[in-house]
Amino acid sequence: MLNPLRNPDRRLSPAAVFLVGVLLLLLAASPGMAEYADVILNQHAEQEGVRPVIYPHWFHRIRFRCKVCHHELGFKMKAGGNEISMAAILDGKFCGMCHNEEIAWGLEHCHRCHSGLPGLKTGIRGDNKAGGPGEY
Amino acid sequence: MKPLFLALLWLIGGLLFLHRGVAVAAEDVFVNDGLHDPQGPSFHELQRPTEALAGFPPDTVGNKVRWVNALRDGLINPRTNIVPETKIQVLDMDIIFGNTGDNAFVRFPHRAHTEWLDCANCHPDPFKEKFNTSGIKMSAILEGKFCGKCHGAVAFPLTECARCHSIKPDSFRGQLGAQSVKKP
């Protein structure tokens, strides 16, 4: 039987090019993914009228070892595990320990953290391969 | 097939192909990631992981970065502490876990972990210091306990069995548990 994807003269057939085009378009149109280990915090944010917080682990671990936040700053190793309020941060706790214009940029840049889409749920996101542990 | 039909197929396929090329070139990973709000006033100020992680040792999973290698190779130099009094304690000592069913024994390298973490992050909760007393089970790890607190959430995921289950029981001649401490 004649293969419809191949011309008898062994060149790529138009049908093959068309199919590849359609496939690539489908790939391009598929939604992207959060980066591995991005954390969303939305226990209070949206109720208080600001966007949910996106905390990018990848960004921070280039600059800090895990222990700085998870030991010195007291962040539990569970997304949403701490009771974090903006008042506490302004008081120099949690994020406010670094985001104080000395170690990192200050708290006037609200929207750099409060940058999430409406309706996001608190949790850890973006596993590239596995579904992630059931607890999260 | 008629020449006109063939020409049309070529044209449409080619256009779709070109469209994909343009889409890739202009792709912003924060657009349509289901996370970032493009309407946010600081949306364009945020660094993209595609840019930040580009030069690091590649991996196939997670952030697609071999973070331990990036640190050892000096590509990154993340701060170890904010409080001056915090002690840095890197421990170069492996633990070998047996009782792994049909799978290979597990080698746990303290060094790779203590380069990032504090002892108190793992001890005494969830891991008691004394070998074989914490009741570690793969089923619990898969539920996000023990190793699964980080592996599968922020460190390389639990699909990478052989990175931990790396010691063939048949060829292992030593003692299970804590191995000797290597001095730097």
CSV table of C-alpha atoms in Angstrom, one decimal:
chain,number,residue,atom,x,y,z
A,1,MET,CA,0.0,0.0,0.0
A,2,LEU,CA,1.2,3.5,-0.7
A,3,ASN,CA,2.2,5.5,2.3
A,4,PRO,CA,0.2,8.8,2.2
A,5,LEU,CA,3.0,10.6,4.1
A,6,ARG,CA,5.6,9.8,1.5
A,7,ASN,CA,5.8,10.7,-2.1
A,8,PRO,CA,7.0,8.1,-4.5
A,9,ASP,CA,10.1,10.3,-5.2
A,10,ARG,CA,11.0,10.0,-1.4
A,11,ARG,CA,10.5,13.6,-0.6
A,12,LEU,CA,8.4,14.8,2.3
A,13,SER,CA,4.8,15.0,1.2
A,14,PRO,CA,2.6,18.0,1.8
A,15,ALA,CA,0.4,15.9,4.0
A,16,ALA,CA,3.3,15.3,6.3
A,17,VAL,CA,4.2,18.9,6.5
A,18,PHE,CA,0.6,19.8,7.3
A,19,LEU,CA,0.4,17.2,10.1
A,20,VAL,CA,3.7,18.4,11.6
A,21,GLY,CA,2.3,22.0,11.5
A,22,VAL,CA,-0.9,21.0,13.2
A,23,LEU,CA,1.0,19.1,15.9
A,24,LEU,CA,3.4,21.9,16.6
A,25,LEU,CA,0.5,24.4,16.8
A,26,LEU,CA,-1.3,22.1,19.3
A,27,LEU,CA,2.0,22.1,21.4
A,28,ALA,CA,2.3,25.8,21.2
A,29,ALA,CA,-1.3,26.3,22.3
A,30,SER,CA,-1.0,24.0,25.3
A,31,PRO,CA,-1.0,26.0,28.6
A,32,GLY,CA,2.4,26.4,30.4
A,33,MET,CA,3.2,25.3,33.8
A,34,ALA,CA,4.3,26.8,37.1
A,35,GLU,CA,8.0,26.4,37.7
A,36,TYR,CA,8.8,23.4,40.0
A,37,ALA,CA,8.3,24.3,43.7
A,38,ASP,CA,6.6,27.6,43.2
A,39,VAL,CA,4.6,28.3,46.4
A,40,ILE,CA,1.2,30.1,46.4
A,41,LEU,CA,0.1,31.8,49.6
A,42,ASN,CA,-3.5,32.9,49.6
A,43,GLN,CA,-4.8,32.4,53.2
A,44,HIS,CA,-5.3,36.2,53.6
A,45,ALA,CA,-4.2,38.0,50.4
A,46,GLU,CA,-7.4,37.9,48.3
A,47,GLN,CA,-9.6,38.5,51.3
A,48,GLU,CA,-7.6,41.6,51.9
A,49,GLY,CA,-8.0,42.7,48.4
A,50,VAL,CA,-4.6,42.0,46.9
A,51,ARG,CA,-3.4,39.2,44.5
A,52,PRO,CA,-2.2,35.9,45.9
A,53,VAL,CA,1.5,35.7,46.7
A,54,ILE,CA,3.8,33.6,44.4
A,55,TYR,CA,7.0,32.6,46.1
A,56,PRO,CA,9.5,31.2,43.7
A,57,HIS,CA,11.8,28.7,45.3
A,58,TRP,CA,14.2,28.6,42.3
A,59,PHE,CA,14.8,32.4,42.5
A,60,HIS,CA,15.6,32.3,46.2
A,61,ARG,CA,17.8,29.2,46.2
A,62,ILE,CA,20.2,30.8,43.8
A,63,ARG,CA,20.8,33.4,46.5
A,64,PHE,CA,20.1,31.6,49.8
A,65,ARG,CA,20.6,28.1,51.2
A,66,CYS,CA,17.4,26.4,52.4
A,67,LYS,CA,18.5,26.9,56.0
A,68,VAL,CA,18.3,30.6,55.9
A,69,CYS,CA,14.5,30.6,55.6
A,70,HIS,CA,13.7,27.2,57.0
A,71,HIS,CA,15.9,27.6,60.0
A,72,GLU,CA,16.8,31.2,60.8
A,73,LEU,CA,13.5,32.7,59.6
A,74,GLY,CA,11.3,30.0,60.9
A,75,PHE,CA,9.4,29.0,57.7
A,76,LYS,CA,8.0,25.5,58.2
A,77,MET,CA,8.6,23.1,55.4
A,78,LYS,CA,4.9,23.1,54.4
A,79,ALA,CA,3.3,25.6,52.1
A,80,GLY,CA,0.9,27.6,54.2
A,81,GLY,CA,2.4,26.1,57.4
A,82,ASN,CA,3.1,29.5,59.0
A,83,GLU,CA,0.7,32.1,60.1
A,84,ILE,CA,2.2,35.0,58.1
A,85,SER,CA,0.6,38.4,58.2
A,86,MET,CA,1.7,41.6,56.4
A,87,ALA,CA,2.0,43.1,59.9
A,88,ALA,CA,4.5,40.5,60.9
A,89,ILE,CA,6.5,41.0,57.7
A,90,LEU,CA,6.5,44.8,58.2
A,91,ASP,CA,7.7,44.1,61.7
A,92,GLY,CA,10.8,42.4,60.2
A,93,LYS,CA,9.6,38.8,60.5
A,94,PHE,CA,9.4,36.1,57.8
A,95,CYS,CA,9.9,37.8,54.4
A,96,GLY,CA,10.6,41.1,56.2
A,97,MET,CA,13.9,39.7,57.5
A,98,CYS,CA,15.4,40.2,54.1
A,99,HIS,CA,12.9,42.4,52.2
A,100,ASN,CA,14.0,45.5,54.0
A,101,GLU,CA,16.0,47.4,51.4
A,102,GLU,CA,19.2,46.1,53.0
A,103,ILE,CA,19.4,42.5,52.0
A,104,ALA,CA,16.7,42.5,49.3
A,105,TRP,CA,14.3,45.1,47.9
A,106,GLY,CA,11.8,46.7,50.3
A,107,LEU,CA,8.1,46.1,50.9
A,108,GLU,CA,6.9,49.0,48.8
A,109,HIS,CA,7.0,46.7,45.8
A,110,CYS,CA,3.7,45.0,46.7
A,111,HIS,CA,3.0,43.6,43.3
A,112,ARG,CA,6.3,41.7,42.9
A,113,CYS,CA,5.0,39.1,45.4
A,114,HIS,CA,1.3,39.7,45.2
A,115,SER,CA,1.4,38.7,41.6
A,116,GLY,CA,-0.9,35.7,41.3
A,117,LEU,CA,-4.1,35.1,39.4
A,118,PRO,CA,-7.3,35.4,41.4
A,119,GLY,CA,-8.6,32.3,43.0
A,120,LEU,CA,-5.3,30.4,43.4
A,121,LYS,CA,-5.2,28.0,46.3
A,122,THR,CA,-2.4,28.0,48.9
A,123,GLY,CA,0.1,25.2,48.1
A,124,ILE,CA,3.2,24.1,46.3
A,125,ARG,CA,3.0,23.8,42.5
A,126,GLY,CA,4.8,23.0,39.4
A,127,ASP,CA,6.2,19.5,39.6
A,128,ASN,CA,7.5,18.8,36.1
A,129,LYS,CA,7.2,15.0,36.3
A,130,ALA,CA,5.5,13.5,39.3
A,131,GLY,CA,2.2,14.6,40.7
A,132,GLY,CA,3.9,15.5,43.9
A,133,PRO,CA,3.4,14.0,47.3
A,134,GLY,CA,-0.2,13.5,48.4
A,135,GLU,CA,0.2,15.8,51.4
A,136,TYR,CA,0.7,18.9,49.4
B,1,MET,CA,-3.7,14.6,-5.8
B,2,LYS,CA,-4.4,17.8,-7.7
B,3,PRO,CA,-1.5,20.3,-7.8
B,4,LEU,CA,-3.7,23.1,-6.4
B,5,PHE,CA,-4.6,21.0,-3.4
B,6,LEU,CA,-1.0,20.0,-2.8
B,7,ALA,CA,0.1,23.7,-3.0
B,8,LEU,CA,-2.6,24.6,-0.5
B,9,LEU,CA,-1.5,21.9,1.9
B,10,TRP,CA,2.1,23.1,1.7
B,11,LEU,CA,1.0,26.7,2.3
B,12,ILE,CA,-1.1,25.9,5.4
B,13,GLY,CA,1.4,23.5,6.9
B,14,GLY,CA,4.2,26.0,6.3
B,15,LEU,CA,2.2,28.8,7.9
B,16,LEU,CA,1.5,26.6,11.0
B,17,PHE,CA,5.1,25.8,11.2
B,18,LEU,CA,6.2,29.4,11.0
B,19,HIS,CA,3.6,30.3,13.6
B,20,ARG,CA,5.1,27.8,16.0
B,21,GLY,CA,8.6,29.3,15.4
B,22,VAL,CA,7.3,32.8,16.2
B,23,ALA,CA,5.4,31.5,19.3
B,24,VAL,CA,8.6,29.8,20.7
B,25,ALA,CA,10.7,32.9,20.1
B,26,ALA,CA,8.2,35.1,21.9
B,27,GLU,CA,7.2,32.7,24.6
B,28,ASP,CA,7.0,34.1,28.0
B,29,VAL,CA,6.8,31.3,30.6
B,30,PHE,CA,4.8,33.5,32.9
B,31,VAL,CA,2.1,34.0,30.3
B,32,ASN,CA,-0.5,31.2,30.6
B,33,ASP,CA,1.3,29.4,33.4
B,34,GLY,CA,-1.9,29.3,35.4
B,35,LEU,CA,-0.1,31.2,38.1
B,36,HIS,CA,1.0,34.7,37.2
B,37,ASP,CA,-1.5,37.5,36.5
B,38,PRO,CA,-0.3,39.3,33.4
B,39,GLN,CA,-2.4,42.3,34.6
B,40,GLY,CA,-0.2,42.6,37.7
B,41,PRO,CA,1.6,45.9,37.8
B,42,SER,CA,5.0,44.2,38.4
B,43,PHE,CA,4.4,41.3,35.9
B,44,HIS,CA,7.2,42.5,33.6
B,45,GLU,CA,9.7,43.2,36.4
B,46,LEU,CA,9.9,39.6,37.5
B,47,GLN,CA,12.8,37.6,36.5
B,48,ARG,CA,11.9,34.5,34.4
B,49,PRO,CA,13.3,31.1,35.4
B,50,THR,CA,14.2,30.5,31.7
B,51,GLU,CA,16.7,33.3,32.1
B,52,ALA,CA,17.9,32.7,35.6
B,53,LEU,CA,18.5,28.9,35.3
B,54,ALA,CA,19.9,28.9,31.8
B,55,GLY,CA,23.6,28.5,32.6
B,56,PHE,CA,23.3,25.8,35.4
B,57,PRO,CA,24.1,22.1,35.2
B,58,PRO,CA,21.1,20.6,33.5
B,59,ASP,CA,18.8,18.0,35.0
B,60,THR,CA,15.8,16.2,33.5
B,61,VAL,CA,13.3,16.8,36.3
B,62,GLY,CA,12.3,19.4,38.9
B,63,ASN,CA,13.7,22.8,38.0
B,64,LYS,CA,15.8,21.0,35.4
B,65,VAL,CA,18.9,22.1,37.4
B,66,ARG,CA,21.4,20.0,39.3
B,67,TRP,CA,21.4,22.3,42.3
B,68,VAL,CA,24.0,20.3,44.3
B,69,ASN,CA,26.4,20.6,41.3
B,70,ALA,CA,25.7,24.2,40.7
B,71,LEU,CA,26.7,24.9,44.3
B,72,ARG,CA,29.8,22.7,44.2
B,73,ASP,CA,30.9,24.1,40.8
B,74,GLY,CA,30.7,27.6,42.3
B,75,LEU,CA,28.1,28.7,39.7
B,76,ILE,CA,26.0,29.9,42.6
B,77,ASN,CA,27.1,31.1,46.1
B,78,PRO,CA,23.9,31.3,48.1
B,79,ARG,CA,24.1,32.9,51.5
B,80,THR,CA,24.5,30.5,54.4
B,81,ASN,CA,23.1,32.8,57.1
B,82,ILE,CA,21.5,36.1,57.9
B,83,VAL,CA,22.1,36.0,61.7
B,84,PRO,CA,25.9,36.2,62.3
B,85,GLU,CA,25.8,33.6,65.1
B,86,THR,CA,24.3,30.8,63.0
B,87,LYS,CA,26.8,28.0,62.8
B,88,ILE,CA,27.5,26.3,59.5
B,89,GLN,CA,27.9,22.6,59.9
B,90,VAL,CA,28.7,20.6,56.8
B,91,LEU,CA,28.9,16.9,57.6
B,92,ASP,CA,30.5,14.6,55.1
B,93,MET,CA,29.1,11.2,56.2
B,94,ASP,CA,26.9,8.7,54.4
B,95,ILE,CA,24.1,6.6,55.9
B,96,ILE,CA,23.4,3.3,54.2
B,97,PHE,CA,19.8,2.0,54.6
B,98,GLY,CA,19.0,-1.6,54.1
B,99,ASN,CA,15.6,-3.2,54.4
B,100,THR,CA,14.6,-1.8,51.0
B,101,GLY,CA,12.7,-4.8,49.7
B,102,ASP,CA,13.5,-5.7,46.1
B,103,ASN,CA,15.1,-2.3,45.5
B,104,ALA,CA,18.8,-1.3,46.0
B,105,PHE,CA,20.0,-0.1,49.3
B,106,VAL,CA,19.8,3.7,49.9
B,107,ARG,CA,22.8,5.9,50.3
B,108,PHE,CA,22.0,9.1,52.1
B,109,PRO,CA,24.8,11.7,51.7
B,110,HIS,CA,24.9,14.1,54.6
B,111,ARG,CA,27.2,16.3,52.7
B,112,ALA,CA,24.9,17.3,49.9
B,113,HIS,CA,22.1,17.9,52.4
B,114,THR,CA,24.1,19.9,55.0
B,115,GLU,CA,25.5,22.1,52.3
B,116,TRP,CA,22.0,23.5,52.0
B,117,LEU,CA,20.2,22.6,55.2
B,118,ASP,CA,20.6,22.9,59.0
B,119,CYS,CA,20.8,19.8,61.2
B,120,ALA,CA,17.6,21.0,62.9
B,121,ASN,CA,15.7,20.8,59.6
B,122,CYS,CA,15.7,17.0,59.7
B,123,HIS,CA,16.7,16.1,63.3
B,124,PRO,CA,15.0,15.1,65.5
B,125,ASP,CA,11.9,15.5,63.4
B,126,PRO,CA,11.2,13.8,61.0
B,127,PHE,CA,14.5,11.8,61.4
B,128,LYS,CA,15.8,10.7,64.8
B,129,GLU,CA,19.5,10.7,64.9
B,130,LYS,CA,19.8,7.0,65.9
B,131,PHE,CA,19.8,4.8,62.8
B,132,ASN,CA,16.7,2.7,62.1
B,133,THR,CA,14.5,4.3,64.7
B,134,SER,CA,12.3,6.6,62.6
B,135,GLY,CA,10.2,4.1,60.8
B,136,ILE,CA,10.9,5.4,57.4
B,137,LYS,CA,8.7,3.7,54.7
B,138,MET,CA,8.5,4.4,51.0
B,139,SER,CA,4.7,4.6,51.2
B,140,ALA,CA,5.1,7.4,53.8
B,141,ILE,CA,7.7,9.2,51.7
B,142,LEU,CA,5.3,9.1,48.7
B,143,GLU,CA,2.7,10.7,51.0
B,144,GLY,CA,5.0,13.6,51.6
B,145,LYS,CA,6.6,12.5,54.9
B,146,PHE,CA,10.3,12.0,55.7
B,147,CYS,CA,12.3,12.5,52.5
B,148,GLY,CA,9.1,13.3,50.7
B,149,LYS,CA,8.8,16.6,52.5
B,150,CYS,CA,11.3,18.0,50.1
B,151,HIS,CA,11.8,15.4,47.4
B,152,GLY,CA,8.8,15.8,45.1
B,153,ALA,CA,8.1,19.3,46.3
B,154,VAL,CA,11.4,21.3,46.0
B,155,ALA,CA,14.3,18.8,45.6
B,156,PHE,CA,14.5,16.2,42.8
B,157,PRO,CA,11.2,14.2,42.7
B,158,LEU,CA,10.4,10.7,43.7
B,159,THR,CA,10.5,9.4,40.2
B,160,GLU,CA,14.3,9.3,40.4
B,161,CYS,CA,14.5,6.0,42.3
B,162,ALA,CA,18.1,5.2,41.5
B,163,ARG,CA,19.5,8.5,42.8
B,164,CYS,CA,18.8,7.2,46.4
B,165,HIS,CA,18.5,3.5,45.8
B,166,SER,CA,22.0,3.4,44.5
B,167,ILE,CA,23.8,0.6,46.4
B,168,LYS,CA,23.5,-2.9,45.0
B,169,PRO,CA,22.9,-5.2,48.0
B,170,ASP,CA,24.9,-8.1,46.4
B,171,SER,CA,28.1,-6.0,46.2
B,172,PHE,CA,27.7,-4.2,49.5
B,173,ARG,CA,30.2,-5.5,52.0
B,174,GLY,CA,30.2,-2.9,54.7
B,175,GLN,CA,27.9,-2.3,57.7
B,176,LEU,CA,24.5,-0.6,57.3
B,177,GLY,CA,23.9,2.6,59.0
B,178,ALA,CA,26.3,5.5,59.6
B,179,GLN,CA,29.6,5.3,57.6
B,180,SER,CA,32.8,6.9,58.7
B,181,VAL,CA,33.0,10.7,58.6
B,182,LYS,CA,35.2,12.1,55.8
B,183,LYS,CA,37.3,15.0,56.7
B,184,PRO,CA,37.5,17.8,54.1
